[in-house]
Short mmCIF file of C-alpha atoms and ligand atoms in Angstrom, two decimals:
data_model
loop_
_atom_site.label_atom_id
_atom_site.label_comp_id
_atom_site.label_asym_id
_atom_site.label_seq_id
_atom_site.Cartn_x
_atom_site.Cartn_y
_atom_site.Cartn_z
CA UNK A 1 -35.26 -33.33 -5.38
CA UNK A 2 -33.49 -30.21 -4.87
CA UNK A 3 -30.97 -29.23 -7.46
CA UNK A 4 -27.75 -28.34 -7.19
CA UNK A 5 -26.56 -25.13 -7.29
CA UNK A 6 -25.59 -23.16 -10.70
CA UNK A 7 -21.59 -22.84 -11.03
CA UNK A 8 -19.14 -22.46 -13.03
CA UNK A 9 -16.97 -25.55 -13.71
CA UNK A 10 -15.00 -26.10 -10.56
CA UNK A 11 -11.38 -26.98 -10.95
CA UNK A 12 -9.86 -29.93 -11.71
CA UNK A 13 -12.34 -31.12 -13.61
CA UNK A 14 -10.12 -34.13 -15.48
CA UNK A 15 -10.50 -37.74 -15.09
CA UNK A 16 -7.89 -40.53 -15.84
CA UNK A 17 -8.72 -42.21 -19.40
CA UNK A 18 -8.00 -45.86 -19.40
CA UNK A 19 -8.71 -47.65 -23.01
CA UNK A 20 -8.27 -51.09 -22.93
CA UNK A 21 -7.68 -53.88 -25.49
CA UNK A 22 -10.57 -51.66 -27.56
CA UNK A 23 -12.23 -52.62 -30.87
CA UNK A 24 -15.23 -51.27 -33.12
CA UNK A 25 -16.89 -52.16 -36.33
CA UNK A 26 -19.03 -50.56 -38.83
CA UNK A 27 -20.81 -53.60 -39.86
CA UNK A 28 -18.60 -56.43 -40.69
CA UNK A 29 -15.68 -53.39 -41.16
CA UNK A 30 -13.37 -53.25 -38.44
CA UNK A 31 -12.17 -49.65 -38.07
CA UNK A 32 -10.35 -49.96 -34.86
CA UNK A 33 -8.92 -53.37 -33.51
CA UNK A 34 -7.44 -53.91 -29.86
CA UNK A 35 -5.95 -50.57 -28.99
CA UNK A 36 -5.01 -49.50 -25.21
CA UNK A 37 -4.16 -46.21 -24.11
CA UNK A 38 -4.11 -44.65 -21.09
CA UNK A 39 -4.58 -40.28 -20.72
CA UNK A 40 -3.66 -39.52 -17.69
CA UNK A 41 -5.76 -36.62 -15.93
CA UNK A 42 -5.47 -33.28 -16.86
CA UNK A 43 -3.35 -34.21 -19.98
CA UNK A 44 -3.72 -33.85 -23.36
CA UNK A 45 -3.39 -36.70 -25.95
CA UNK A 46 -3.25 -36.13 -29.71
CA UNK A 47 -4.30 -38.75 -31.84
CA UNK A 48 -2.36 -38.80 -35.17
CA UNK A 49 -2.85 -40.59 -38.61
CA UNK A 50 -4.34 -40.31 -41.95
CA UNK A 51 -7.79 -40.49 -42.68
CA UNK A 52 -9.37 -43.82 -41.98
CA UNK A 53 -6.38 -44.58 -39.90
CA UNK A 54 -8.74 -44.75 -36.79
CA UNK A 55 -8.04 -41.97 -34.71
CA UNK A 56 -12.02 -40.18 -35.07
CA UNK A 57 -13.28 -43.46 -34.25
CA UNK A 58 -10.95 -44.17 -31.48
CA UNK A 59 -11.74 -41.01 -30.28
CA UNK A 60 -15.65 -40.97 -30.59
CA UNK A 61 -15.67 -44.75 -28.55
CA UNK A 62 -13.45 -42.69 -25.85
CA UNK A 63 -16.58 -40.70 -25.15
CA UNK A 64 -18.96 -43.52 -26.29
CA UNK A 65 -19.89 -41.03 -29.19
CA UNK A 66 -19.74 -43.26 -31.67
CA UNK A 67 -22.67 -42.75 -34.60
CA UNK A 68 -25.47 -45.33 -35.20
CA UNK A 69 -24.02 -48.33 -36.82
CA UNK A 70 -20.80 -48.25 -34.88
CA UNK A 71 -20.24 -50.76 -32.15
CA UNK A 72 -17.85 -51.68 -29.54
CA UNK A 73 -16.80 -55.69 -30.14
CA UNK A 74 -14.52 -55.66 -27.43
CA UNK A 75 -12.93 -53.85 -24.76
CA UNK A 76 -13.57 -51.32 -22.03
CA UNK A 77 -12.93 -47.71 -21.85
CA UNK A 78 -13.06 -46.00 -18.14
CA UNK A 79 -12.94 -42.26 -17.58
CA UNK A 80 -12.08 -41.73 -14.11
CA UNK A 81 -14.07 -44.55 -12.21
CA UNK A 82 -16.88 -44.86 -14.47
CA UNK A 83 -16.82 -48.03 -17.05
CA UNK A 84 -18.55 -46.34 -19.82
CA UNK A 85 -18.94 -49.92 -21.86
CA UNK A 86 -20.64 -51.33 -18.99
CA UNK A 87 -23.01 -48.83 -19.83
CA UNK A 88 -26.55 -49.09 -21.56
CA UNK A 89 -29.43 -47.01 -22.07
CA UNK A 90 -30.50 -44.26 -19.81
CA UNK A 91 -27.17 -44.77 -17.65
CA UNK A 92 -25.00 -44.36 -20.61
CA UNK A 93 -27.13 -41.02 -21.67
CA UNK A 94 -26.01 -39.85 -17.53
CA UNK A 95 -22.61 -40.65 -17.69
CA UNK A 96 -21.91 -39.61 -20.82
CA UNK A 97 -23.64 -36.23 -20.09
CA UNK A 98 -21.47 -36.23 -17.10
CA UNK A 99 -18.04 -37.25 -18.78
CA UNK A 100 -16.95 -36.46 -22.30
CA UNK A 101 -17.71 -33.30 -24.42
CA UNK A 102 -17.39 -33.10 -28.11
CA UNK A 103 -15.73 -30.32 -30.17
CA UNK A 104 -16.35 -30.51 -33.39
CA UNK A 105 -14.46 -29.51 -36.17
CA UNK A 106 -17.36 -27.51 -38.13
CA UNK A 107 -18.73 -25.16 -35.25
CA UNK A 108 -21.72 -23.72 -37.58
CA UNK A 109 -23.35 -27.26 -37.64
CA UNK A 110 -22.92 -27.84 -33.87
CA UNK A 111 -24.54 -24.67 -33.39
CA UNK A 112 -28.40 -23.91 -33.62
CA UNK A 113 -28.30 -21.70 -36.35
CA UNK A 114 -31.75 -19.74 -35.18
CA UNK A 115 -31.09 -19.57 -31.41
CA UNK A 116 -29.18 -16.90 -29.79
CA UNK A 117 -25.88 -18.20 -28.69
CA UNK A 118 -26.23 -16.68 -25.11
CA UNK A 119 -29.27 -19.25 -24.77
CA UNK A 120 -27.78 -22.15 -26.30
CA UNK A 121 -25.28 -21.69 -23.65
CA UNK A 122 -27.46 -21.00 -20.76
CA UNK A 123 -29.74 -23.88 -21.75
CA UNK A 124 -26.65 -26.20 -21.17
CA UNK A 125 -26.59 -24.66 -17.99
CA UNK A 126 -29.86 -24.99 -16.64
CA UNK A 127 -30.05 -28.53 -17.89
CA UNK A 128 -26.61 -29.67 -16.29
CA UNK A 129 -26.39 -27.72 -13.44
CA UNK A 130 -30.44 -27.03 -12.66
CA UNK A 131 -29.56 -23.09 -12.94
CA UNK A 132 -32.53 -20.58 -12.90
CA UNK A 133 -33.21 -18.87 -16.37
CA UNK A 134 -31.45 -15.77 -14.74
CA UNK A 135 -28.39 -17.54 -13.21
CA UNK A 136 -28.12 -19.17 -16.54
CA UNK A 137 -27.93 -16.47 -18.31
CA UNK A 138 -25.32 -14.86 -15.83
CA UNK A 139 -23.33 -17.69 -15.90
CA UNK A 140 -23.56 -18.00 -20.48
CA UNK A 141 -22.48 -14.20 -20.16
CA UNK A 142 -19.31 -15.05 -17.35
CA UNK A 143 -18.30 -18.44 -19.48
CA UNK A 144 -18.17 -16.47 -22.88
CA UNK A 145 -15.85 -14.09 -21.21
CA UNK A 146 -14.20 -16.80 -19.79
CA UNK A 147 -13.23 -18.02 -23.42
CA UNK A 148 -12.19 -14.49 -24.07
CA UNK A 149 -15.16 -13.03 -25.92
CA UNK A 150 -15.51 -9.25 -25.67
CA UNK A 151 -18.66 -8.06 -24.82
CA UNK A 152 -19.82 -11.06 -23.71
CA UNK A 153 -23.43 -9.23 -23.18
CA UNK A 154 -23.89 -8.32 -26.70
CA UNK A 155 -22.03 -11.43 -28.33
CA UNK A 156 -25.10 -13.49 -25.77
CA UNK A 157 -27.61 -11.61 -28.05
CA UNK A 158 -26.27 -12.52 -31.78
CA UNK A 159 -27.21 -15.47 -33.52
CA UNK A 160 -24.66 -17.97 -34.68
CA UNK A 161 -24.15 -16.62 -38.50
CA UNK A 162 -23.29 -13.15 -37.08
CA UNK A 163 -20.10 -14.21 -35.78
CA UNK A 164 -16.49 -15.15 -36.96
CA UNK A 165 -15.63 -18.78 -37.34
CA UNK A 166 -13.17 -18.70 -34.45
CA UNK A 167 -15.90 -16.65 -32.32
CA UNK A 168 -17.97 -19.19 -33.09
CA UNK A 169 -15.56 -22.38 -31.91
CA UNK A 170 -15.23 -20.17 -28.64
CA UNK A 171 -18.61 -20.05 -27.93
CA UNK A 172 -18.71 -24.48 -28.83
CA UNK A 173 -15.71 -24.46 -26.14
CA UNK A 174 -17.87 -22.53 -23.29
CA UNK A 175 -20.83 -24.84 -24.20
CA UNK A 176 -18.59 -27.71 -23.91
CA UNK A 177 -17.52 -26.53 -20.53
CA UNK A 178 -20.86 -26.30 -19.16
CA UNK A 179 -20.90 -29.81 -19.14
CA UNK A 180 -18.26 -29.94 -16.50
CA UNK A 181 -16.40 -32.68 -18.36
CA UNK A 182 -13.76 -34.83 -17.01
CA UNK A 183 -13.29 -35.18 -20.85
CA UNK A 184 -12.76 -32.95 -23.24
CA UNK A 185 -12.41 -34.75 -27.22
CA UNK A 186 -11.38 -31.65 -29.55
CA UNK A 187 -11.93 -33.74 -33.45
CA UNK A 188 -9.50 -31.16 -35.17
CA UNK A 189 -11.08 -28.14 -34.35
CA UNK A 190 -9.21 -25.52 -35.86
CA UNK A 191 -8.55 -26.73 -39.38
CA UNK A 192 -11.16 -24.60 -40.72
CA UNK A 193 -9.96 -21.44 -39.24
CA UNK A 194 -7.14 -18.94 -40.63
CA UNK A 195 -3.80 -19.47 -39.09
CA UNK A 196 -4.12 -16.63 -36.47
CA UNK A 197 -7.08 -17.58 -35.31
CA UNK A 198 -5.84 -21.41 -35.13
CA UNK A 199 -3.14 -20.30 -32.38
CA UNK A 200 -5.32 -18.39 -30.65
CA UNK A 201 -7.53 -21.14 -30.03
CA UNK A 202 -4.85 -23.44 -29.07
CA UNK A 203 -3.74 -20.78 -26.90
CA UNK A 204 -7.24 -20.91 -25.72
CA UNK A 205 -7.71 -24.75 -24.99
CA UNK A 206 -4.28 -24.65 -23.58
CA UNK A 207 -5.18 -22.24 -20.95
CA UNK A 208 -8.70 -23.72 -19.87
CA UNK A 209 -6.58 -27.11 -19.47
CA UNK A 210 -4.24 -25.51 -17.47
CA UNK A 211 -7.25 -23.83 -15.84
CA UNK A 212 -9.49 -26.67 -15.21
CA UNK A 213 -7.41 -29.53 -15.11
CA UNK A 214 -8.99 -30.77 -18.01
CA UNK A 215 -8.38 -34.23 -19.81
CA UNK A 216 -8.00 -33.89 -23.60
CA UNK A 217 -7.96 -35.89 -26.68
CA UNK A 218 -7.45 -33.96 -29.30
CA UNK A 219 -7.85 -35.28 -33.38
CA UNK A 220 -5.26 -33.57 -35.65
CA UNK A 221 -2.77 -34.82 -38.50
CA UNK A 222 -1.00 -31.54 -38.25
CA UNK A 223 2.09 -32.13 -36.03
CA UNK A 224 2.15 -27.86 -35.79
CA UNK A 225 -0.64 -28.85 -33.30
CA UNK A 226 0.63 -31.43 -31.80
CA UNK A 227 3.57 -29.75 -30.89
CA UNK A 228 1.54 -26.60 -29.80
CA UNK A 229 -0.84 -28.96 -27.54
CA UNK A 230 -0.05 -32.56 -27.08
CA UNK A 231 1.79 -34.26 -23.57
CA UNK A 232 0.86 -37.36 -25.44
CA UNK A 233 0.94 -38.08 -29.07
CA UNK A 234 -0.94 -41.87 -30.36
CA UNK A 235 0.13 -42.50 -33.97
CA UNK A 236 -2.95 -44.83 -35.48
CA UNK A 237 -2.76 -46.75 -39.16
CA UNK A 238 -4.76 -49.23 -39.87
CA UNK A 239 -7.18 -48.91 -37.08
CA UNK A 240 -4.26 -50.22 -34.83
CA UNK A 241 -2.20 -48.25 -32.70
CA UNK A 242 0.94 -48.26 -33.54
CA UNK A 243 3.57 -45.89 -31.74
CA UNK A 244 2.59 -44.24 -28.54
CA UNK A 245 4.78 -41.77 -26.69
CA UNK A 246 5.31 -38.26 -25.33
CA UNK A 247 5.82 -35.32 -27.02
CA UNK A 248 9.74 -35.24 -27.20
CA UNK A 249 9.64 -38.44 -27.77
CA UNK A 250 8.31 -38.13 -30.96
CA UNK A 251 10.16 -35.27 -32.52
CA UNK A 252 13.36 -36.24 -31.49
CA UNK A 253 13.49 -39.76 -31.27
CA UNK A 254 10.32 -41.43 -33.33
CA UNK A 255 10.79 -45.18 -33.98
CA UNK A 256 8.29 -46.24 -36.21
CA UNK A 257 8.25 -45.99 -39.91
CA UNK A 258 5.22 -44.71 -40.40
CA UNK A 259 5.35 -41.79 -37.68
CA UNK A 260 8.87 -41.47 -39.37
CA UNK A 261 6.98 -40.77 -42.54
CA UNK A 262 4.23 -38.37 -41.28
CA UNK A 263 7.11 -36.64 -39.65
CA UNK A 264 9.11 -36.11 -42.81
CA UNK A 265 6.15 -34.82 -45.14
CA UNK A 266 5.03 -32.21 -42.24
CA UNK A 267 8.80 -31.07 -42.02
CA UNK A 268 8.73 -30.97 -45.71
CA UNK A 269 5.89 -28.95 -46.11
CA UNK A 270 7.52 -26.51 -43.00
CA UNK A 271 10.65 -25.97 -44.69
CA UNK A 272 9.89 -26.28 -48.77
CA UNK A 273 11.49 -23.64 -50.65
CA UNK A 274 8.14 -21.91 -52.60
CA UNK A 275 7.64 -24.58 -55.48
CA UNK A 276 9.41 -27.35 -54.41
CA UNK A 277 7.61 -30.20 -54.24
CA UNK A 278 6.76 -31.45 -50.80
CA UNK A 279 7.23 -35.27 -49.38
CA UNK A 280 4.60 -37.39 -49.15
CA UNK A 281 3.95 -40.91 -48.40
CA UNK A 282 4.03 -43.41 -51.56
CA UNK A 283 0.45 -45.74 -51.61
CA UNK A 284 -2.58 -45.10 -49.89
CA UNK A 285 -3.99 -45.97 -46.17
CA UNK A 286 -6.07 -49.26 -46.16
CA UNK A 287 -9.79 -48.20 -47.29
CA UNK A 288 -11.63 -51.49 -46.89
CA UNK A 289 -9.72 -54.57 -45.63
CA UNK A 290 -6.57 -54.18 -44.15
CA UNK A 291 -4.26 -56.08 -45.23
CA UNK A 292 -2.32 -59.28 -43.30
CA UNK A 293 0.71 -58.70 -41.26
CA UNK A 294 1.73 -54.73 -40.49
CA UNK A 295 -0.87 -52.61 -41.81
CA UNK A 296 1.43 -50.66 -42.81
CA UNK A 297 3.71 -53.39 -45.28
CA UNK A 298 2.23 -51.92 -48.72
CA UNK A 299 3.89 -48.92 -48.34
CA UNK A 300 6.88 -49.39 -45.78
CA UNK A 301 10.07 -48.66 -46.93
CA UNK A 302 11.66 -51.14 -44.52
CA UNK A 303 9.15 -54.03 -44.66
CA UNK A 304 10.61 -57.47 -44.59
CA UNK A 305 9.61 -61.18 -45.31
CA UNK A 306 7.83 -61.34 -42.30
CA UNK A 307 6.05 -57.93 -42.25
CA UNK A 308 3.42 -59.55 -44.30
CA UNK A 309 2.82 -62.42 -42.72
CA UNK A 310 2.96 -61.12 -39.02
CA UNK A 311 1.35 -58.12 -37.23
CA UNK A 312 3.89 -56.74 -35.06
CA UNK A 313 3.44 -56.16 -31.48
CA UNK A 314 3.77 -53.11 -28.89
CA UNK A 315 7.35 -52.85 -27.33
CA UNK A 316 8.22 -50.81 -24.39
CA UNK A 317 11.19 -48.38 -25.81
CA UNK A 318 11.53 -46.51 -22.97
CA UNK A 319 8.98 -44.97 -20.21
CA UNK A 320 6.17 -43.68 -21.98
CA UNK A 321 6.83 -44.98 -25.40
CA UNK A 322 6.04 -47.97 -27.19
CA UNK A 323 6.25 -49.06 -31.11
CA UNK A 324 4.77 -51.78 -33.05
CA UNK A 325 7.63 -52.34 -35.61
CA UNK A 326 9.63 -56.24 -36.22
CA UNK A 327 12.35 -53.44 -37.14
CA UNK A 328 13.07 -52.20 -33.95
CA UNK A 329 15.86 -54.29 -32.55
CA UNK A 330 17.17 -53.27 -35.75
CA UNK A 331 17.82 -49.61 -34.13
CA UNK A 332 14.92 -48.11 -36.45
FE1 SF4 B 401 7.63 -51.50 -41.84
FE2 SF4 B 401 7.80 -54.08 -41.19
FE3 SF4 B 401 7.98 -52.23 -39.31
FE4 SF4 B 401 5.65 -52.68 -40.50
S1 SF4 B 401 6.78 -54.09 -39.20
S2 SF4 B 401 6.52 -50.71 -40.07
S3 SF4 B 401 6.30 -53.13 -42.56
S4 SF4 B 401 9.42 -52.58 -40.99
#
């Protein structure tokens, strides 16, 4: 079999994402129950909530990254034409190769710490793309300029704990895009880093999108990033979605109570004179069971009778935005 030729990723690389009706269990827990989503191509989607709210786990199925122990108990996900839950096996290790890449939020643990990071790179290459040891290390020097690494030739040579945390997320981004993903799932990976070096790699991922056409889903609970990055924001509790819309739609005209509420503490914490106290949410997420009705009821402000009794459904509130509130027709 001749193999194809060593490149770098060619443009356009994003796929349509198309989640449907999805659910997923750790054991008998259910972290994720009957959420649909579509990303179109060479958007980005950010996937909002507490912890436990779902949105790692949602993410992680999107790629079929999920860790042992995790399984799908209904649903599909598709990324472009490919049904990844049809999958199984060897065909599942292909596509998956072929479709999503991971960025994780602790680069040092993604990294081998005693390999140069020239090679890891390169190895990505030869594997993926059948590259010669030479091209491949052409092509790890050209993609770690590509991310905007100075020097790329001497950078290739250093081992992971010689460089900066954000150098090091850089060089995880031009592995990722080795893989020529239609996919790219970012699971909030700049929290670690100093604020500087946070907008410059959202600077970063935001031109490689516009670059490559890339399809993102991108983990955060800061809405400073979702505002930097997101087309799409999906607002998770409970392991259900339950607000989807675009960007604008969610800072100026956010329906449900609970996006209301993550709203309100990140604007707090924006705008707090030094020692005031900032807002946050009264209770805490669901950690085991969640409970009947809204997930969200314990803690809702504006629950009602019925809020524990029934869960809510998705409404269309305009194009590109649904809620899953009985409060709505309300005009909350
Ligand atoms: Fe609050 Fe009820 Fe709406 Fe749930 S359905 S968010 S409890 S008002």
């Amino acid at each position: 079999m001749t193999a194809p030729p060593a490149q770098t990723p060619a443009r356009r690389l994003g796929s349509d994402v198309g989640i449907d009706g999805l659910s997923v269990a750790y054991g008998d827990h259910t972290a994720l129950r009957d959420v649909s989503l579509h990303v179109p191509a060479g958007t980005t989607t950010a996937l909002v909530g507490e912890s436990g709210s779902g949105k790692s786990t949602l993410a992680l199925a999107t790629g079929r990254l999920l860790p042992a122990g995790a399984r799908i108990t209904a649903g599909s996900v598709r990324v472009g034409d490919v049904d990844l839950t049809a999958l199984g096996g060897r065909a599942l290790r292909e596509a998956r190769g072929r479709t999503a890449a991971y960025l994780a939020q602790d680069a040092s643990a993604a990294l081998n710490p005693v390999v140069r990071v020239g090679r890891q790179i390169a190895e990505v290459h030869q594997v993926r793309c059948g590259a010669s040891r030479a091209e491949a290390a052409e092509l790890s020097q050209r993609a770690l300029a590509d991310v905007g690494i100075p020097d790329p030739d001497r950078v290739a040579r250093l081992y992971p704990h010689a460089l900066s945390g954000g150098m090091r997320q850089r060089v995880i981004i031009a592995m990722a895009l080795a893989f020529h993903p239609q996919l790219l799932i970012a699971d909030e990976p700049t929290t670690a880093l100093d604020v500087t070096v946070q907008a410059e790699i959202l600077g970063l991922v935001s031109r490689l999108q516009r670059e490559y056409g890339l399809t993102v889903v991108w983990i955060t609970h800061d809405m400073s990033v979702v505002a930097e990055i997101a087309d799409h924001v999906a607002v998770l509790y409970g392991g259900r979605l339950v607000e989807h819309t675009d960007v604008l739609g969610l800072f100026e005209g956010a329906r449900h109570p609970y996006t209301r509420a993550l709203l309100e503490c990140f604007r707090s914490g924006r705008d707090a004179a030094p020692k005031e106290p900032y807002t946050t949410i009264a209770g805490s997420p669901p950690t085991g069971g969640v409970p009947e009705g809204c997930p969200f009821h314990p803690r809702c402000p504006e629950a009602e009778a019925r809020c524990g009794v029934e869960v809510p459904r998705l409404e269309g509130l305009a194009a590109d935005h649904v809620a899953a509130c009985h409060r709505l027709e309300d005009g909350r």
